Amino acid sequence: MSQAKRLAVFPGTFDPITNGHLDIIRRGVKLFDELVVAIGVNPEKTSMLDAETRLAIIKESTGDIPGVRVEIFSGLTVDFAAGVDAAAILRGIRDSTDLHFEYDMALTNRIVARIETVFIIPSPEHAFTSSSMIKQIAKMGGDISSMVPTAVLPHIKAYGDASGPDKALDQ
C-alpha cells in the first residue's frame, strides 16, 4: 500500500514575491512531498501586480525548486487547501506581530477546517522584508534588487514609473 503524498499550501498575495518568500518556499518544500504556492486574489484589495503576472513571476522564480507548483485562488484559504487535499498550511513568521495574528488564524483553521499550520521563521537576512516595504522603497526610487527575485524587477520598475512619487501605495 502506498503512502499518501504530504502536500502543503503556502498562501499569500505575493505582491510582489520577495526573497523572504523564496526562503520559506525553499525550506518548506523540504518538509513536504509537494508545496503549492497559492496566490490569493482578494477583490477588496488593490494589488500592484495582477494575479497572472504574479503567477508568471513566481513560476519563473521557483522553476528550479522540485516539488513546487503555483496556483491562483480566491475565497477561503482553508477551502483551497481542502480542494488540493493539503495536509497543512505553511506560514512564515517574521516577528511577534506575525506570530500573534498567525497563531489565532492557525487555531481557527484547526477548529473550523481541521487543518494544521506549520510555521517557519525566515533566515535572518529576510526577517524584516515585506512586500509593503519593498513597494514603498521602489516607489521612492530605492534599490530593491537584493530583496526580490530578478523576475520581479522589471514589474516593480514599471509600477514605480506609473505611480510616481506623489501617489499612495495600496497596502
PDB file of C-alpha atoms in Angstrom:
ATOM      1  CA  MET A   1       0.000   0.000   0.000  1.00  0.00           C
ATOM      2  CA  SER A   2       1.447   3.368  -0.984  1.00  0.00           C
ATOM      3  CA  GLN A   3       1.552   6.246   1.425  1.00  0.00           C
ATOM      4  CA  ALA A   4      -0.358   9.422   0.519  1.00  0.00           C
ATOM      5  CA  LYS A   5       1.706  12.426  -0.538  1.00  0.00           C
ATOM      6  CA  ARG A   6       2.141  15.079   2.105  1.00  0.00           C
ATOM      7  CA  LEU A   7       1.121  18.333   0.461  1.00  0.00           C
ATOM      8  CA  ALA A   8       1.161  21.810   1.989  1.00  0.00           C
ATOM      9  CA  VAL A   9      -0.196  25.135   0.812  1.00  0.00           C
ATOM     10  CA  PHE A  10       1.826  28.337   1.191  1.00  0.00           C
ATOM     11  CA  PRO A  11      -0.791  31.064   0.691  1.00  0.00           C
ATOM     12  CA  GLY A  12      -0.226  34.774   0.181  1.00  0.00           C
ATOM     13  CA  THR A  13      -0.812  37.665  -2.150  1.00  0.00           C
ATOM     14  CA  PHE A  14       2.886  37.736  -3.132  1.00  0.00           C
ATOM     15  CA  ASP A  15       2.527  41.314  -4.385  1.00  0.00           C
ATOM     16  CA  PRO A  16       5.426  41.059  -5.099  1.00  0.00           C
ATOM     17  CA  ILE A  17       7.107  37.824  -4.091  1.00  0.00           C
ATOM     18  CA  THR A  18      10.234  38.542  -2.042  1.00  0.00           C
ATOM     19  CA  ASN A  19      13.456  36.683  -1.348  1.00  0.00           C
ATOM     20  CA  GLY A  20      11.976  36.077   2.098  1.00  0.00           C
ATOM     21  CA  HIS A  21       9.057  34.234   0.486  1.00  0.00           C
ATOM     22  CA  LEU A  22      11.531  32.204  -1.581  1.00  0.00           C
ATOM     23  CA  ASP A  23      13.450  31.367   1.584  1.00  0.00           C
ATOM     24  CA  ILE A  24      10.247  29.976   3.147  1.00  0.00           C
ATOM     25  CA  ILE A  25       9.418  28.075  -0.069  1.00  0.00           C
ATOM     26  CA  ARG A  26      12.893  26.507  -0.361  1.00  0.00           C
ATOM     27  CA  ARG A  27      12.885  25.419   3.271  1.00  0.00           C
ATOM     28  CA  GLY A  28       9.208  24.459   3.389  1.00  0.00           C
ATOM     29  CA  VAL A  29       9.298  22.167   0.366  1.00  0.00           C
ATOM     30  CA  LYS A  30      11.833  20.010   2.221  1.00  0.00           C
ATOM     31  CA  LEU A  31       9.164  19.238   4.836  1.00  0.00           C
ATOM     32  CA  PHE A  32       6.533  18.053   2.360  1.00  0.00           C
ATOM     33  CA  ASP A  33       6.344  15.970  -0.799  1.00  0.00           C
ATOM     34  CA  GLU A  34       4.764  18.908  -2.623  1.00  0.00           C
ATOM     35  CA  LEU A  35       4.246  22.584  -1.851  1.00  0.00           C
ATOM     36  CA  VAL A  36       1.557  24.633  -3.571  1.00  0.00           C
ATOM     37  CA  VAL A  37       2.332  28.338  -3.613  1.00  0.00           C
ATOM     38  CA  ALA A  38      -1.223  29.686  -3.581  1.00  0.00           C
ATOM     39  CA  ILE A  39      -1.663  33.218  -4.902  1.00  0.00           C
ATOM     40  CA  GLY A  40      -4.705  34.668  -3.188  1.00  0.00           C
ATOM     41  CA  VAL A  41      -6.932  37.076  -5.043  1.00  0.00           C
ATOM     42  CA  ASN A  42      -8.858  39.457  -2.815  1.00  0.00           C
ATOM     43  CA  PRO A  43     -11.314  41.580  -4.826  1.00  0.00           C
ATOM     44  CA  GLU A  44     -11.455  44.114  -1.972  1.00  0.00           C
ATOM     45  CA  LYS A  45      -7.705  44.771  -2.166  1.00  0.00           C
ATOM     46  CA  THR A  46      -5.934  46.623  -4.960  1.00  0.00           C
ATOM     47  CA  SER A  47      -2.789  44.803  -5.993  1.00  0.00           C
ATOM     48  CA  MET A  48       0.253  46.284  -7.651  1.00  0.00           C
ATOM     49  CA  LEU A  49       0.563  43.268  -9.960  1.00  0.00           C
ATOM     50  CA  ASP A  50      -2.345  41.319 -11.406  1.00  0.00           C
ATOM     51  CA  ALA A  51      -2.673  37.650 -10.448  1.00  0.00           C
ATOM     52  CA  GLU A  52      -1.487  36.321 -13.825  1.00  0.00           C
ATOM     53  CA  THR A  53       1.689  38.435 -13.626  1.00  0.00           C
ATOM     54  CA  ARG A  54       2.337  37.225 -10.079  1.00  0.00           C
ATOM     55  CA  LEU A  55       1.796  33.634 -11.285  1.00  0.00           C
ATOM     56  CA  ALA A  56       4.347  34.051 -14.089  1.00  0.00           C
ATOM     57  CA  ILE A  57       6.918  35.700 -11.786  1.00  0.00           C
ATOM     58  CA  ILE A  58       6.566  33.025  -9.103  1.00  0.00           C
ATOM     59  CA  LYS A  59       6.761  30.172 -11.633  1.00  0.00           C
ATOM     60  CA  GLU A  60       9.950  31.690 -13.044  1.00  0.00           C
ATOM     61  CA  SER A  61      11.382  32.288  -9.564  1.00  0.00           C
ATOM     62  CA  THR A  62      10.610  28.758  -8.311  1.00  0.00           C
ATOM     63  CA  GLY A  63      11.259  26.833 -11.520  1.00  0.00           C
ATOM     64  CA  ASP A  64      14.471  25.355 -10.096  1.00  0.00           C
ATOM     65  CA  ILE A  65      12.791  24.063  -6.915  1.00  0.00           C
ATOM     66  CA  PRO A  66      11.499  20.497  -7.286  1.00  0.00           C
ATOM     67  CA  GLY A  67       8.158  19.794  -5.653  1.00  0.00           C
ATOM     68  CA  VAL A  68       6.732  23.318  -6.020  1.00  0.00           C
ATOM     69  CA  ARG A  69       3.679  24.232  -8.044  1.00  0.00           C
ATOM     70  CA  VAL A  70       1.946  27.603  -8.261  1.00  0.00           C
ATOM     71  CA  GLU A  71      -1.796  28.262  -8.438  1.00  0.00           C
ATOM     72  CA  ILE A  72      -4.187  31.208  -8.166  1.00  0.00           C
ATOM     73  CA  PHE A  73      -7.182  31.014  -5.854  1.00  0.00           C
ATOM     74  CA  SER A  74      -9.945  33.171  -4.444  1.00  0.00           C
ATOM     75  CA  GLY A  75     -12.056  32.583  -1.394  1.00  0.00           C
ATOM     76  CA  LEU A  76     -11.005  30.996   1.866  1.00  0.00           C
ATOM     77  CA  THR A  77      -7.530  29.521   2.136  1.00  0.00           C
ATOM     78  CA  VAL A  78      -8.902  26.509   4.027  1.00  0.00           C
ATOM     79  CA  ASP A  79     -11.324  25.777   1.179  1.00  0.00           C
ATOM     80  CA  PHE A  80      -8.474  25.924  -1.338  1.00  0.00           C
ATOM     81  CA  ALA A  81      -6.324  23.708   0.924  1.00  0.00           C
ATOM     82  CA  ALA A  82      -9.132  21.148   1.197  1.00  0.00           C
ATOM     83  CA  GLY A  83      -9.589  21.252  -2.590  1.00  0.00           C
ATOM     84  CA  VAL A  84      -5.959  20.265  -3.190  1.00  0.00           C
ATOM     85  CA  ASP A  85      -6.042  17.744  -0.317  1.00  0.00           C
ATOM     86  CA  ALA A  86      -3.399  19.602   1.702  1.00  0.00           C
ATOM     87  CA  ALA A  87      -2.165  18.210   4.995  1.00  0.00           C
ATOM     88  CA  ALA A  88      -1.061  21.635   6.211  1.00  0.00           C
ATOM     89  CA  ILE A  89      -0.840  25.340   5.593  1.00  0.00           C
ATOM     90  CA  LEU A  90       2.690  26.728   5.623  1.00  0.00           C
ATOM     91  CA  ARG A  91       3.252  30.230   7.013  1.00  0.00           C
ATOM     92  CA  GLY A  92       6.312  32.366   7.632  1.00  0.00           C
ATOM     93  CA  ILE A  93       6.606  34.338  10.861  1.00  0.00           C
ATOM     94  CA  ARG A  94       8.916  37.352  10.909  1.00  0.00           C
ATOM     95  CA  ASP A  95       8.104  38.881  14.292  1.00  0.00           C
ATOM     96  CA  SER A  96       5.768  38.857  17.290  1.00  0.00           C
ATOM     97  CA  THR A  97       3.063  40.729  15.362  1.00  0.00           C
ATOM     98  CA  ASP A  98       3.024  37.991  12.713  1.00  0.00           C
ATOM     99  CA  LEU A  99       3.037  35.346  15.444  1.00  0.00           C
ATOM    100  CA  HIS A 100       0.006  36.803  17.221  1.00  0.00           C
ATOM    101  CA  PHE A 101      -2.040  37.036  14.008  1.00  0.00           C
ATOM    102  CA  GLU A 102      -0.909  33.656  12.635  1.00  0.00           C
ATOM    103  CA  TYR A 103      -1.452  31.880  15.966  1.00  0.00           C
ATOM    104  CA  ASP A 104      -5.089  32.999  16.077  1.00  0.00           C
ATOM    105  CA  MET A 105      -5.582  32.053  12.420  1.00  0.00           C
ATOM    106  CA  ALA A 106      -3.961  28.627  12.919  1.00  0.00           C
ATOM    107  CA  LEU A 107      -6.241  27.851  15.873  1.00  0.00           C
ATOM    108  CA  THR A 108      -9.289  28.937  13.893  1.00  0.00           C
ATOM    109  CA  ASN A 109      -8.257  26.863  10.874  1.00  0.00           C
ATOM    110  CA  ARG A 110      -7.690  23.802  13.042  1.00  0.00           C
ATOM    111  CA  ILE A 111     -11.100  24.144  14.709  1.00  0.00           C
ATOM    112  CA  VAL A 112     -13.106  25.103  11.623  1.00  0.00           C
ATOM    113  CA  ALA A 113     -11.358  23.133   8.882  1.00  0.00           C
ATOM    114  CA  ARG A 114      -9.293  20.582  10.790  1.00  0.00           C
ATOM    115  CA  ILE A 115      -6.093  21.587   9.037  1.00  0.00           C
ATOM    116  CA  GLU A 116      -2.746  22.081  10.711  1.00  0.00           C
ATOM    117  CA  THR A 117      -0.467  25.076  10.232  1.00  0.00           C
ATOM    118  CA  VAL A 118       3.316  24.789  10.077  1.00  0.00           C
ATOM    119  CA  PHE A 119       5.344  27.902  10.874  1.00  0.00           C
ATOM    120  CA  ILE A 120       8.801  28.667   9.542  1.00  0.00           C
ATOM    121  CA  ILE A 121      10.904  31.524  10.828  1.00  0.00           C
ATOM    122  CA  PRO A 122      12.790  33.245   7.993  1.00  0.00           C
ATOM    123  CA  SER A 123      16.534  33.338   7.703  1.00  0.00           C
ATOM    124  CA  PRO A 124      17.929  36.410   9.496  1.00  0.00           C
ATOM    125  CA  GLU A 125      18.708  38.272   6.271  1.00  0.00           C
ATOM    126  CA  HIS A 126      15.000  38.136   5.327  1.00  0.00           C
ATOM    127  CA  ALA A 127      13.419  38.700   8.734  1.00  0.00           C
ATOM    128  CA  PHE A 128      12.404  42.298   8.065  1.00  0.00           C
ATOM    129  CA  THR A 129      11.499  42.025   4.398  1.00  0.00           C
ATOM    130  CA  SER A 130       7.879  42.596   3.411  1.00  0.00           C
ATOM    131  CA  SER A 131       6.102  43.220   0.131  1.00  0.00           C
ATOM    132  CA  SER A 132       4.723  46.500   1.502  1.00  0.00           C
ATOM    133  CA  MET A 133       8.189  47.728   2.421  1.00  0.00           C
ATOM    134  CA  ILE A 134       9.546  46.737  -0.985  1.00  0.00           C
ATOM    135  CA  LYS A 135       6.769  48.635  -2.771  1.00  0.00           C
ATOM    136  CA  GLN A 136       7.459  51.719  -0.664  1.00  0.00           C
ATOM    137  CA  ILE A 137      11.206  51.616  -1.336  1.00  0.00           C
ATOM    138  CA  ALA A 138      10.631  51.090  -5.059  1.00  0.00           C
ATOM    139  CA  LYS A 139       8.113  53.920  -5.214  1.00  0.00           C
ATOM    140  CA  MET A 140      10.698  56.270  -3.758  1.00  0.00           C
ATOM    141  CA  GLY A 141      13.316  55.128  -6.272  1.00  0.00           C
ATOM    142  CA  GLY A 142      15.323  52.915  -3.924  1.00  0.00           C
ATOM    143  CA  ASP A 143      17.232  49.775  -4.869  1.00  0.00           C
ATOM    144  CA  ILE A 144      15.261  46.631  -4.035  1.00  0.00           C
ATOM    145  CA  SER A 145      17.325  44.211  -6.125  1.00  0.00           C
ATOM    146  CA  SER A 146      18.698  42.399  -3.064  1.00  0.00           C
ATOM    147  CA  MET A 147      15.200  41.822  -1.646  1.00  0.00           C
ATOM    148  CA  VAL A 148      13.321  40.328  -4.609  1.00  0.00           C
ATOM    149  CA  PRO A 149      13.921  37.707  -7.289  1.00  0.00           C
ATOM    150  CA  THR A 150      15.251  39.090 -10.568  1.00  0.00           C
ATOM    151  CA  ALA A 151      11.942  38.339 -12.305  1.00  0.00           C
ATOM    152  CA  VAL A 152      10.214  40.963 -10.145  1.00  0.00           C
ATOM    153  CA  LEU A 153      12.470  43.901 -11.025  1.00  0.00           C
ATOM    154  CA  PRO A 154      11.007  44.972 -14.404  1.00  0.00           C
ATOM    155  CA  HIS A 155       7.493  44.880 -12.957  1.00  0.00           C
ATOM    156  CA  ILE A 156       8.436  46.942  -9.899  1.00  0.00           C
ATOM    157  CA  LYS A 157      10.208  49.480 -12.081  1.00  0.00           C
ATOM    158  CA  ALA A 158       7.117  49.807 -14.271  1.00  0.00           C
ATOM    159  CA  TYR A 159       4.971  50.208 -11.156  1.00  0.00           C
ATOM    160  CA  GLY A 160       7.255  52.879  -9.711  1.00  0.00           C
ATOM    161  CA  ASP A 161       7.267  54.761 -13.010  1.00  0.00           C
ATOM    162  CA  ALA A 162       3.462  54.573 -13.239  1.00  0.00           C
ATOM    163  CA  SER A 163       2.719  55.559  -9.657  1.00  0.00           C
ATOM    164  CA  GLY A 164       5.199  58.399  -9.349  1.00  0.00           C
ATOM    165  CA  PRO A 165       6.428  59.816  -6.059  1.00  0.00           C
ATOM    166  CA  ASP A 166       3.130  61.519  -5.077  1.00  0.00           C
ATOM    167  CA  LYS A 167       0.823  58.505  -5.363  1.00  0.00           C
ATOM    168  CA  ALA A 168      -0.008  56.498  -2.267  1.00  0.00           C
ATOM    169  CA  LEU A 169       0.654  52.787  -2.324  1.00  0.00           C
ATOM    170  CA  ASP A 170      -2.158  50.400  -1.558  1.00  0.00           C
ATOM    171  CA  GLN A 171      -1.277  48.178   1.352  1.00  0.00           C
TER     172      GLN A 171
END
